[in-house]
C-alpha positions as a printed Julia matrix, in Angstrom:
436×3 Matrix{Float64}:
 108.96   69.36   68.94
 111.07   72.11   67.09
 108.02   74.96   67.54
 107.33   74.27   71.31
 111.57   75.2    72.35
 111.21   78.02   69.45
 108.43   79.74   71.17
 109.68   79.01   74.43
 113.29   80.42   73.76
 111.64   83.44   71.8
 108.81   84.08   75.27
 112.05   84.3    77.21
 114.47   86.43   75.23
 111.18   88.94   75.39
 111.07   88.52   79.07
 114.6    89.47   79.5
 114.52   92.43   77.59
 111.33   93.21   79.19
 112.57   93.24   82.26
 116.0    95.03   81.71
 114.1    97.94   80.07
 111.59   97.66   82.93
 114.21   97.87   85.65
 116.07  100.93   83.83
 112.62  102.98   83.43
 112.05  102.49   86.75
 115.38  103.3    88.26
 115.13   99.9    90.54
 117.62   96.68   90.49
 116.6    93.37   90.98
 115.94   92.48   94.3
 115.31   88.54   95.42
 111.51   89.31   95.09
 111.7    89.81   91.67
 114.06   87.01   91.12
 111.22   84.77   91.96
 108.98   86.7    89.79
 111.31   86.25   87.06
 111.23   81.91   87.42
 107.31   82.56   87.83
 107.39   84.66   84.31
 109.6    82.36   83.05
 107.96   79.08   83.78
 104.8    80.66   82.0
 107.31   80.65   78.82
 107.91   77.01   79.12
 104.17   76.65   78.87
 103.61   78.8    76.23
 106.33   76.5    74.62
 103.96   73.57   75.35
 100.9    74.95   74.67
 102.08   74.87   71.26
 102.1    71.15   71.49
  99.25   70.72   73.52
  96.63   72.65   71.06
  92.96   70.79   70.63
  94.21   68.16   72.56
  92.33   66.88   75.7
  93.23   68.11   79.05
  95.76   66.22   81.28
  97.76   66.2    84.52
 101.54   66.54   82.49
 104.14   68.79   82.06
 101.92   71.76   80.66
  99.71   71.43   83.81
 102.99   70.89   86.78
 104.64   74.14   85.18
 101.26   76.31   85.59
 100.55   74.99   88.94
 104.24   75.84   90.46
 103.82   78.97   88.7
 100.77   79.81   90.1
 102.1    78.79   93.75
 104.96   81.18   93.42
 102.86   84.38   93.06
 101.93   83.01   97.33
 106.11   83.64   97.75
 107.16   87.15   96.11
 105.55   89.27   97.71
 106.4    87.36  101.15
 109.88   87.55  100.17
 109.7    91.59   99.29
 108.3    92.06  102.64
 110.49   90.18  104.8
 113.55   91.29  102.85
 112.42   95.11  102.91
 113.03   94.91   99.29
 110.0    96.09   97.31
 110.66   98.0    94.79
 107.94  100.17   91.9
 109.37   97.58   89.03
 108.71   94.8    91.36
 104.7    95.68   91.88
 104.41   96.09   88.19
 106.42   92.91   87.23
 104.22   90.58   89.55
 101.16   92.18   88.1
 102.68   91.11   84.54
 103.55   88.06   85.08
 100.08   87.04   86.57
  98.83   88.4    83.4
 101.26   86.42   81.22
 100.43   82.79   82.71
  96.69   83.92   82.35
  97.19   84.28   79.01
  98.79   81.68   77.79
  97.12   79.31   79.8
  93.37   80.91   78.61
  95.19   80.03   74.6
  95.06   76.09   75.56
  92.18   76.01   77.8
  90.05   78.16   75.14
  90.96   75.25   72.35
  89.2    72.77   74.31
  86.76   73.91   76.43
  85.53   76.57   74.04
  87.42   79.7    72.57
  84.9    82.09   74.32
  87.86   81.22   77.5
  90.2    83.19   75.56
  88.37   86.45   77.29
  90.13   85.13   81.02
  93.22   85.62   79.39
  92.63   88.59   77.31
  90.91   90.74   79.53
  93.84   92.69   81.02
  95.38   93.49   77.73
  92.02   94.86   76.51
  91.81   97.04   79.29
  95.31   98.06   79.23
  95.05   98.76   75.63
  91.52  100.99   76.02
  93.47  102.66   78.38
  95.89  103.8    75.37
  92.82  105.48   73.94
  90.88  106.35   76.89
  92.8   108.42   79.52
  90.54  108.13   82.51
  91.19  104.2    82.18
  94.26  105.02   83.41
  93.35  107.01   86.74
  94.23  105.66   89.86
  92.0   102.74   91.3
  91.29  102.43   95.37
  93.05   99.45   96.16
  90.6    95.86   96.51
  91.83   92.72   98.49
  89.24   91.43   96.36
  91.2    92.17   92.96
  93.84   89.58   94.19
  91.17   87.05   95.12
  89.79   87.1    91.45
  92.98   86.52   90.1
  93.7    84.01   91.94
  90.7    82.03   91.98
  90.68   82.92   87.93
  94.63   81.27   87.94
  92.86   78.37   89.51
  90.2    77.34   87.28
  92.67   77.47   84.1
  94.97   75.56   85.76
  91.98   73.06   86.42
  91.16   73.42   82.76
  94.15   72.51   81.83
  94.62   69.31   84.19
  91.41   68.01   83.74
  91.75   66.21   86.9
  88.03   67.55   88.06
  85.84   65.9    85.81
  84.13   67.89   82.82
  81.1    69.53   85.05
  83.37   70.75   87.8
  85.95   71.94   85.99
  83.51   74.17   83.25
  82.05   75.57   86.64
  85.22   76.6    87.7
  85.76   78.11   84.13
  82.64   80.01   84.58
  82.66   81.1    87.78
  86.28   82.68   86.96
  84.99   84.39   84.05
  82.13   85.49   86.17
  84.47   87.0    88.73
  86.78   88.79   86.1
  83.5    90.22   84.29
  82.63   91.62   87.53
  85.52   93.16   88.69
  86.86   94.83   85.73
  83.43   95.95   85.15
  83.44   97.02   88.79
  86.76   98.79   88.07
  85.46  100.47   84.7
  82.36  102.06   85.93
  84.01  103.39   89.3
  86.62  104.95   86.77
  83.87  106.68   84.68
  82.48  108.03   87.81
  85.19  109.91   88.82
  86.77  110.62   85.96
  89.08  113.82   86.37
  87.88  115.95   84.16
  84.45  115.57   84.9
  85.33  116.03   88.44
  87.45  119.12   88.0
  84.91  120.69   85.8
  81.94  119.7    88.62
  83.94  121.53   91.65
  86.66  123.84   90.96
  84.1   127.04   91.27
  82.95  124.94   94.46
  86.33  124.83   96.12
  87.26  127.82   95.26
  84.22  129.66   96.83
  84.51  127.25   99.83
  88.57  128.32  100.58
  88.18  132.3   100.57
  90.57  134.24   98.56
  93.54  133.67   97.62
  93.57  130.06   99.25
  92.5   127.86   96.79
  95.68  126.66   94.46
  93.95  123.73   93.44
  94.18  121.67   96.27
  91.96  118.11   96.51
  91.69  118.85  100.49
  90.61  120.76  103.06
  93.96  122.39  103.52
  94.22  126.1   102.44
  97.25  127.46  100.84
  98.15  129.31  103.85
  98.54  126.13  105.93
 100.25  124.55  103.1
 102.98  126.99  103.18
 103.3   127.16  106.94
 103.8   123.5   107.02
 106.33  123.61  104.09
 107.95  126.71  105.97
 108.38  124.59  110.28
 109.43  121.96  107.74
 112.22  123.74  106.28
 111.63  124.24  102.98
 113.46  126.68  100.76
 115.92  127.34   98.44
 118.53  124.59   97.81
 116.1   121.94  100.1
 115.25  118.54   98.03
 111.29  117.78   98.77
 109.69  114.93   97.63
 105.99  115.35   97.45
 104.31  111.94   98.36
 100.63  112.07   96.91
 101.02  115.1    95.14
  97.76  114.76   93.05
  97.66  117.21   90.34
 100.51  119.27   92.06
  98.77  122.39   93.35
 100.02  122.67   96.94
 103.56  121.11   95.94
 103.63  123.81   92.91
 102.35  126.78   95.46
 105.35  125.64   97.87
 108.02  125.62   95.3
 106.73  129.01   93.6
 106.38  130.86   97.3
 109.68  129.18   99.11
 112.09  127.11   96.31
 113.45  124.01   96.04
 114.23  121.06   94.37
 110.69  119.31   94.17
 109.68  116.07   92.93
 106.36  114.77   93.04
 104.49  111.59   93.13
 101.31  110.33   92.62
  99.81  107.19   91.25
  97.25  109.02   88.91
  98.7   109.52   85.24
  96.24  112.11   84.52
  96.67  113.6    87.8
 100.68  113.62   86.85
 100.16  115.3    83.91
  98.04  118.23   85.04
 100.97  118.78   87.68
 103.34  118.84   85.33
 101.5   121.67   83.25
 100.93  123.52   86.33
 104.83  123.53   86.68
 106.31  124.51   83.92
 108.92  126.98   84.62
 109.96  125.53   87.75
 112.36  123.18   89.34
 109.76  120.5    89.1
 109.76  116.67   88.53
 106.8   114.17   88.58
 106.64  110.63   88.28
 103.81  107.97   88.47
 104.24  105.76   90.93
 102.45  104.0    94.25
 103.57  104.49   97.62
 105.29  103.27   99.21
 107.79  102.21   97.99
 109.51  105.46   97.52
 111.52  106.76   95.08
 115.14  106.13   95.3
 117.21  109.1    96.67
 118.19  111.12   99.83
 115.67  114.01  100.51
 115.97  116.57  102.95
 112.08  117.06  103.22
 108.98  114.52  102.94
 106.03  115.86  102.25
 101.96  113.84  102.69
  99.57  116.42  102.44
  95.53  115.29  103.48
  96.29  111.58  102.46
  97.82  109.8   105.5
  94.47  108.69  106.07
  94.37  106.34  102.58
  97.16  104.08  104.38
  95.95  101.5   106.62
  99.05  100.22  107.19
 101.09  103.35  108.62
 104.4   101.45  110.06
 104.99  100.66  106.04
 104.39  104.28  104.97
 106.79  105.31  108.07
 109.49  103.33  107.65
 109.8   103.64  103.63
 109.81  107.79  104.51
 112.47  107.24  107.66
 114.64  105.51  104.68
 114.49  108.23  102.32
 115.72  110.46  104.87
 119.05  111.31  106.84
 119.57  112.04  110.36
 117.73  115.65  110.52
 115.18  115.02  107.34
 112.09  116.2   107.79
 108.6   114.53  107.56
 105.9   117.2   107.13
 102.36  115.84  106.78
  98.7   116.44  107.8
  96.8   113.77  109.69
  93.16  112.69  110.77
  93.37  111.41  114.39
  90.87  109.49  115.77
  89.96  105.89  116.57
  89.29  103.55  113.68
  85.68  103.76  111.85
  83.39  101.56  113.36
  81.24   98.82  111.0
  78.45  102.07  110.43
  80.95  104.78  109.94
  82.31  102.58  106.94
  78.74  101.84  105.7
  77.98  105.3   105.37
  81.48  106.13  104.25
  81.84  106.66  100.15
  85.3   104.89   99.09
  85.47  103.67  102.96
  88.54  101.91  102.08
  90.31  105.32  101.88
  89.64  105.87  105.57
  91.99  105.01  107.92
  92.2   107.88  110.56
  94.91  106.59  113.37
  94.63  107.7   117.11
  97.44  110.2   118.38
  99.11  107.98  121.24
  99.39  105.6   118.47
 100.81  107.9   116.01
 102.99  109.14  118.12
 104.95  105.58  119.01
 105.13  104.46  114.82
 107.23  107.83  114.41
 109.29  107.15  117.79
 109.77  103.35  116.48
 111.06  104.46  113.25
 113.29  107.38  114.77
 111.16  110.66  114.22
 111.19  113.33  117.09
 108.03  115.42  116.71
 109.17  119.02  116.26
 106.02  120.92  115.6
 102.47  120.28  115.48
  99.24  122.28  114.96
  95.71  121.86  115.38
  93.5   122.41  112.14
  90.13  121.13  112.94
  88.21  124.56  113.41
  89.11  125.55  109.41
  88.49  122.09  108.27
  85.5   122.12  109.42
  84.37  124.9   107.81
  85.69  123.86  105.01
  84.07  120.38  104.94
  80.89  122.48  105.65
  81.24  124.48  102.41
  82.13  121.78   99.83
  79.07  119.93  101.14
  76.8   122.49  100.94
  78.09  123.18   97.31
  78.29  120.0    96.04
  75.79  118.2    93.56
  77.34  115.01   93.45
  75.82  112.39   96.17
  78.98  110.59   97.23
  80.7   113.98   97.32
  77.88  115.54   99.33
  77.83  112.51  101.95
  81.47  111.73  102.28
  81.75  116.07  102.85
  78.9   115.8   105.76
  80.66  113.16  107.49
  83.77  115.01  107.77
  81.99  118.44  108.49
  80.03  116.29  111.28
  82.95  114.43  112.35
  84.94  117.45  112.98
  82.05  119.67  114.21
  81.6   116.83  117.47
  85.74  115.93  118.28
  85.33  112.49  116.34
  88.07  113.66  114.38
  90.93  116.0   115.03
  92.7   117.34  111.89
  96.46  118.13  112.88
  99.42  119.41  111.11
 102.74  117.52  112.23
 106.67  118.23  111.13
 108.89  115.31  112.41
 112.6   115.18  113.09
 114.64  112.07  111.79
 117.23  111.8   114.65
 118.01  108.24  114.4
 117.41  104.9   113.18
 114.23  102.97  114.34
């Protein structure tokens, strides 16, 4: 039994240097969510210890089996315990992603010797596409997030633990198998083909002359909006904005109305965006200034005081708002500002989102009820201004010069949508003047 407590001991020195370097690249300490992602990680290296053992051998409800199934019950409690505690962190996402990936793994290694080796795929999958993603840049481009990623995984953790139990019976429990790898094949692929579509550089290349002709001149910096430069900088300017002021840039894309801010008014600037190949077309665009980027979803935040928040056109891609709010009231002090654009309207209805391209993106928020999250988490509206005319005509423009057919339909919702009061496009600056 010398190999099984060798490989375990070895999985979990890895995991602790892992996570140390993890933590310091992020800029994050632990936080009791990750503490239970750490027992989940490590009870997959106890059962890559046994796995060792348990090799060829025919499933059975042991030690192997009780280890993957707590593990597997765990992933239900650390994100509950990030929430309640306030305490999620950038490492923390990543690290629960991981450590689902680890048990898969390992588990797919035992369950493959038995049941067939074509299993190892279940297991193998994310690394592949991690890996492609090392040679493929768009691979790495931000996703739209899927409730039903998390339901894959899941139901994938399920069937290996089954696998590995063999408390189903052989005809249930290869269904199970197959159904998983089913369900991964389909999302990945899923994933992989939405990537291709909208791969940056294809996109850039298909409507930079459009955008440009749509804005007029001298007010297209490169924005992914409807917002012209001018706006841009009379936002940046009622929020304060100038030399000495520390902005953090939430969404910033590939950087062009957070680069046309700094160049035209100063500051200390730091943007964020999930999109690695966004990221680094930002940070091209500013070299020469006092410019940072970093990858990273939102919220959480990045750690730090700021004086200014910035959310240019993408308040809409949160559907839950009270999060976004109170992770941007924590990043500022009493007189911060929050400066960010907004679609107001009620939800879409069931045929909106059916006609909707990427209708998960969509998540325009009714005034009255904008209003109360910022006086809940101790914003004091300051300024506000009313956009929809020139976003209108915007919309109107990209549509007409678009070839693309999700492009084209998402652009003649808006330009309809806007046209007929269904949505109002505002521009809002809010006051932090307390806590919520």
């Amino acid at each position: 039994m010398l190999l099984p407590a060798v490989v375990t001991l070895a999985c979990l020195a890895g995991l602790l240097v892992a996570v140390r370097h993890g933590l310091r690249a992020y800029g994050d300490r632990p936080s009791p969510a990750d503490l239970v992602t750490l027992a989940r990680a490590g009870l997959a290296c106890a059962c890559a210890g046994l796995v060792t053992a348990r090799l060829g051998t025919s499933p059975a409800p042991d030690l192997l089996a009780g280890l993957a199934a707590v593990s597997l019950a765990l992933d239900l409690v650390d994100g509950r315990v990030a929430r309640r505690t306030g305490t999620g962190t950038r490492f923390g996402a990543r690290f629960d992603g991981e450590a689902d990936a680890w048990l898969m793994l390992v588990l797919s290694v035992y369950v493959a010797s038995w049941w067939g080796w074509w299993l190892l795929a279940l297991g193998l999958v994310r690394y592949v596409f991690g890996a492609a993603g090392a040679v493929l840049p768009w691979l790495r481009d931000e996703l739209p997030l899927r409730y039903w990623r998390k339901v894959v995984t899941a139901t994938a953790g399920v069937a290996l633990v089954a696998g590995t139990a063999g408390v189903l019976g052989d005809r249930v429990t290869m269904l199970l198998l197959v159904l998983a790898a089913a369900l991964l094949a389909e999302s990945f692929g899923r994933d992989v083909l939405w990537l291709w579509r909208h791969r940056r550089r294809r996109h850039d290349g298909a409507t930079r002359a459009a955008r440009a002709a749509a804005y007029g001149p001298g007010e297209f910096v490169g924005q992914e909006s409807f917002v012209r430069a001018s706006e841009v900088l009379a936002i940046a300017a009622k929020a304060g904005v100038g030399p000495g002021a520390r902005v953090l840039d939430l969404c910033c894309g590939v950087g062009g109305p957070g680069v046309h801010v700094v160049r035209s008014l100063g500051g200390h600037y730091l943007g964020v965006d999930r999109s690695a190949s966004a990221v680094a077309v930002a940070r091209r665009r500013a070299r020469g200034l006092d410019c940072r980027f970093e990858v990273a979803t939102v919220p959480p935040l990045p750690a730090g005081t700021f004086d200014v928040v910035l959310l240019l056109e993408t308040m809409l891609a949160f559907p839950d708002k009270d999060a976004l709010l109170r992770a941007v009231a924590g990043a500022l002090p009493e007189s911060g500002r929050f400066a960010f654009t907004v679609e107001v309207g009620e939800p879409l209805t069931a045929v909106e989102r059916a006609a909707m391209p990427a209708a998960d993106t969509v998540w325009p928020v009714p005034r009255a009820c904008l209003d109360d999250l910022l006086g809940r988490h101790g914003f004091r509206v300051t300024w506000s201004d009313d956009h929809t005319p020139a976003h209108r005509d915007v919309a109107a423009a990209l549509a007409a010069a678009y070839t693309d057919p999700d492009l084209v339909a998402s652009h003649a919702l808006w330009r309809d949508w806007l046209a007929s009061g269904r949505i109002r496009k505002q521009a809002v600056v809010a006051e932090r003047v307390g806590a919520g």
